[in-house]
Amino acid sequence: VYNSSLGLIIAIFYGIYLLTGKQKKSLTHIYVVLFFAIPILAVPSLNIIYKRCRAWQNDFTLAITDVKTNSNSALLNANAGTYLMNKSELFENKDKQQEMVLEARKYIVKALQVHPAMANGWMNLAVIDHKLKNYEASENAVNKAAEIFPSNPKIPILKNLIAFSLLLCYFLLNK
């Protein structure tokens, strides 16, 4: 982004130089051209820079902003889902936790539609489905991650968590 912006600025000012340099112009004429050219170029650029700087406020705002810009990126969707899931765990978001988790799930599912072999996406989907108490879907997701990346050290942990949750549900229902 910055290289292309810098190149554009160099090209524009080189064009101004050519326009004002080929003929013998007075210094006042050059100042008048620059007086109008700089604001015309600077205002839209500053607007874009301001919006982009706000997106860089933290990892969460960057992930959410980027996925809206490029919604067909597996990595951006996975990042947005992960950060949203993590943010749902914060105490101040307890009232919105369920809707944040559901939104995070949408991003993760989109990432997996774009790139089905993304093992981390399947792991994140397993965690989200577990949090939503959809243990069968969680187990399916972790099994899919194990097919793709069998040596992932987190797979046994997730499988044990799911098994424990299923046993707990079984005992609570049969009590």
CSV table of C-alpha atoms in Angstrom, one decimal:
chain,number,residue,atom,x,y,z
A,1,VAL,CA,0.0,0.0,0.0
A,2,TYR,CA,2.7,2.5,1.0
A,3,ASN,CA,5.0,1.8,-2.0
A,4,SER,CA,2.2,2.3,-4.5
A,5,SER,CA,1.0,5.4,-2.7
A,6,LEU,CA,4.6,6.8,-2.7
A,7,GLY,CA,4.9,5.9,-6.4
A,8,LEU,CA,1.7,7.7,-7.2
A,9,ILE,CA,2.8,10.8,-5.3
A,10,ILE,CA,6.2,10.8,-7.1
A,11,ALA,CA,4.4,10.5,-10.5
A,12,ILE,CA,2.0,13.3,-9.7
A,13,PHE,CA,4.7,15.7,-8.6
A,14,TYR,CA,6.8,14.7,-11.5
A,15,GLY,CA,3.9,15.6,-13.8
A,16,ILE,CA,3.5,18.9,-12.1
A,17,TYR,CA,7.2,19.5,-12.6
A,18,LEU,CA,6.9,18.7,-16.3
A,19,LEU,CA,3.9,21.0,-16.7
A,20,THR,CA,5.5,23.9,-15.0
A,21,GLY,CA,9.1,23.3,-16.1
A,22,LYS,CA,8.8,23.1,-19.8
A,23,GLN,CA,7.8,26.7,-20.2
A,24,LYS,CA,9.3,29.7,-18.6
A,25,LYS,CA,6.7,30.3,-15.9
A,26,SER,CA,6.9,32.7,-13.1
A,27,LEU,CA,7.4,31.5,-9.6
A,28,THR,CA,3.9,32.8,-8.8
A,29,HIS,CA,2.4,30.5,-11.4
A,30,ILE,CA,4.1,27.5,-9.9
A,31,TYR,CA,2.9,28.4,-6.4
A,32,VAL,CA,-0.7,28.7,-7.7
A,33,VAL,CA,-0.5,25.2,-9.3
A,34,LEU,CA,0.9,23.7,-6.1
A,35,PHE,CA,-1.7,25.6,-4.0
A,36,PHE,CA,-4.5,23.8,-5.8
A,37,ALA,CA,-2.8,20.5,-6.5
A,38,ILE,CA,-1.7,19.7,-2.9
A,39,PRO,CA,-5.1,20.0,-1.2
A,40,ILE,CA,-6.8,18.1,-4.1
A,41,LEU,CA,-4.4,15.3,-3.6
A,42,ALA,CA,-3.9,15.5,0.2
A,43,VAL,CA,-7.6,15.5,1.4
A,44,PRO,CA,-8.6,12.1,-0.1
A,45,SER,CA,-5.3,10.6,1.0
A,46,LEU,CA,-5.7,11.9,4.6
A,47,ASN,CA,-9.2,10.5,4.7
A,48,ILE,CA,-7.9,7.0,3.8
A,49,ILE,CA,-5.0,7.3,6.1
A,50,TYR,CA,-7.3,8.3,9.0
A,51,LYS,CA,-9.6,5.4,8.5
A,52,ARG,CA,-6.8,2.9,8.2
A,53,CYS,CA,-5.1,4.3,11.3
A,54,ARG,CA,-8.4,3.8,13.3
A,55,ALA,CA,-8.4,0.1,12.0
A,56,TRP,CA,-4.9,-0.4,13.5
A,57,GLN,CA,-6.2,0.5,17.0
A,58,ASN,CA,-5.8,-3.1,18.1
A,59,ASP,CA,-5.7,-6.6,16.6
A,60,PHE,CA,-9.5,-7.0,16.9
A,61,THR,CA,-10.4,-3.8,15.0
A,62,LEU,CA,-7.8,-4.6,12.4
A,63,ALA,CA,-9.1,-8.2,11.9
A,64,ILE,CA,-12.7,-7.0,11.7
A,65,THR,CA,-11.9,-4.1,9.3
A,66,ASP,CA,-9.7,-6.3,7.0
A,67,VAL,CA,-12.3,-9.1,6.7
A,68,LYS,CA,-14.9,-6.5,5.6
A,69,THR,CA,-12.4,-5.2,3.0
A,70,ASN,CA,-11.6,-8.7,1.7
A,71,SER,CA,-14.3,-11.1,2.7
A,72,ASN,CA,-13.0,-14.0,0.6
A,73,SER,CA,-9.7,-14.4,2.4
A,74,ALA,CA,-9.4,-17.6,4.5
A,75,LEU,CA,-6.8,-16.0,6.7
A,76,LEU,CA,-8.7,-12.8,7.4
A,77,ASN,CA,-11.9,-14.7,8.2
A,78,ALA,CA,-10.0,-17.0,10.5
A,79,ASN,CA,-8.4,-14.1,12.2
A,80,ALA,CA,-11.7,-12.2,12.6
A,81,GLY,CA,-13.3,-15.4,14.1
A,82,THR,CA,-10.5,-16.0,16.5
A,83,TYR,CA,-10.3,-12.5,17.8
A,84,LEU,CA,-14.1,-12.3,18.1
A,85,MET,CA,-14.1,-15.6,20.0
A,86,ASN,CA,-11.4,-14.3,22.3
A,87,LYS,CA,-13.1,-11.0,22.8
A,88,SER,CA,-16.4,-12.9,23.8
A,89,GLU,CA,-14.5,-14.3,26.7
A,90,LEU,CA,-14.0,-10.9,28.3
A,91,PHE,CA,-16.1,-10.1,31.3
A,92,GLU,CA,-17.4,-6.9,29.8
A,93,ASN,CA,-18.9,-8.9,26.9
A,94,LYS,CA,-20.8,-11.4,29.0
A,95,ASP,CA,-24.1,-9.9,27.9
A,96,LYS,CA,-23.2,-10.3,24.2
A,97,GLN,CA,-21.2,-13.5,24.5
A,98,GLN,CA,-23.6,-15.8,22.7
A,99,GLU,CA,-24.0,-13.5,19.7
A,100,MET,CA,-20.3,-12.8,19.5
A,101,VAL,CA,-19.6,-16.6,19.5
A,102,LEU,CA,-22.2,-17.1,16.8
A,103,GLU,CA,-20.7,-14.3,14.7
A,104,ALA,CA,-17.2,-15.8,15.3
A,105,ARG,CA,-18.5,-19.1,14.0
A,106,LYS,CA,-19.7,-17.5,10.8
A,107,TYR,CA,-16.2,-16.1,10.1
A,108,ILE,CA,-14.6,-19.5,10.8
A,109,VAL,CA,-17.0,-21.4,8.6
A,110,LYS,CA,-16.4,-18.9,5.8
A,111,ALA,CA,-12.6,-19.4,6.3
A,112,LEU,CA,-13.1,-23.1,6.0
A,113,GLN,CA,-15.3,-22.7,2.9
A,114,VAL,CA,-12.4,-20.8,1.2
A,115,HIS,CA,-9.7,-23.1,2.5
A,116,PRO,CA,-11.0,-26.5,3.7
A,117,ALA,CA,-7.5,-27.8,4.6
A,118,MET,CA,-6.9,-25.1,7.3
A,119,ALA,CA,-6.3,-27.2,10.4
A,120,ASN,CA,-6.4,-24.2,12.7
A,121,GLY,CA,-9.8,-23.3,11.3
A,122,TRP,CA,-11.1,-26.7,12.2
A,123,MET,CA,-9.6,-26.4,15.7
A,124,ASN,CA,-11.2,-23.1,16.2
A,125,LEU,CA,-14.5,-24.4,14.9
A,126,ALA,CA,-14.2,-27.3,17.4
A,127,VAL,CA,-13.7,-24.8,20.3
A,128,ILE,CA,-16.6,-22.6,19.2
A,129,ASP,CA,-19.0,-25.6,18.7
A,130,HIS,CA,-17.9,-26.9,22.2
A,131,LYS,CA,-18.7,-23.5,23.6
A,132,LEU,CA,-22.1,-23.6,22.0
A,133,LYS,CA,-22.6,-27.1,23.6
A,134,ASN,CA,-22.8,-28.7,20.1
A,135,TYR,CA,-20.4,-31.5,21.1
A,136,GLU,CA,-21.0,-33.8,18.1
A,137,ALA,CA,-20.1,-31.0,15.7
A,138,SER,CA,-17.1,-30.1,17.9
A,139,GLU,CA,-15.9,-33.7,17.8
A,140,ASN,CA,-16.4,-33.8,14.0
A,141,ALA,CA,-14.3,-30.6,13.6
A,142,VAL,CA,-11.5,-31.8,15.8
A,143,ASN,CA,-11.4,-35.1,13.9
A,144,LYS,CA,-11.2,-33.1,10.6
A,145,ALA,CA,-8.3,-31.2,12.1
A,146,ALA,CA,-6.6,-34.4,13.1
A,147,GLU,CA,-6.9,-35.7,9.5
A,148,ILE,CA,-5.2,-32.6,8.2
A,149,PHE,CA,-2.6,-32.1,10.9
A,150,PRO,CA,-2.3,-35.3,13.0
A,151,SER,CA,0.7,-34.2,15.0
A,152,ASN,CA,-1.0,-31.1,16.3
A,153,PRO,CA,-0.4,-31.2,20.1
A,154,LYS,CA,-3.7,-29.6,20.9
A,155,ILE,CA,-5.8,-32.3,19.3
A,156,PRO,CA,-5.6,-34.7,22.3
A,157,ILE,CA,-6.5,-31.9,24.6
A,158,LEU,CA,-9.6,-31.0,22.6
A,159,LYS,CA,-10.6,-34.6,22.2
A,160,ASN,CA,-10.3,-35.1,26.0
A,161,LEU,CA,-12.3,-31.9,26.6
A,162,ILE,CA,-15.1,-33.1,24.3
A,163,ALA,CA,-15.1,-36.6,25.8
A,164,PHE,CA,-15.3,-35.1,29.3
A,165,SER,CA,-18.2,-32.8,28.3
A,166,LEU,CA,-20.1,-35.7,26.7
A,167,LEU,CA,-19.6,-37.9,29.8
A,168,LEU,CA,-20.8,-35.0,32.0
A,169,CYS,CA,-23.9,-34.5,29.9
A,170,TYR,CA,-24.6,-38.3,30.0
A,171,PHE,CA,-24.3,-38.4,33.8
A,172,LEU,CA,-26.4,-35.2,34.3
A,173,LEU,CA,-29.1,-36.5,32.0
A,174,ASN,CA,-29.2,-40.0,33.5
A,175,LYS,CA,-29.3,-38.8,37.1
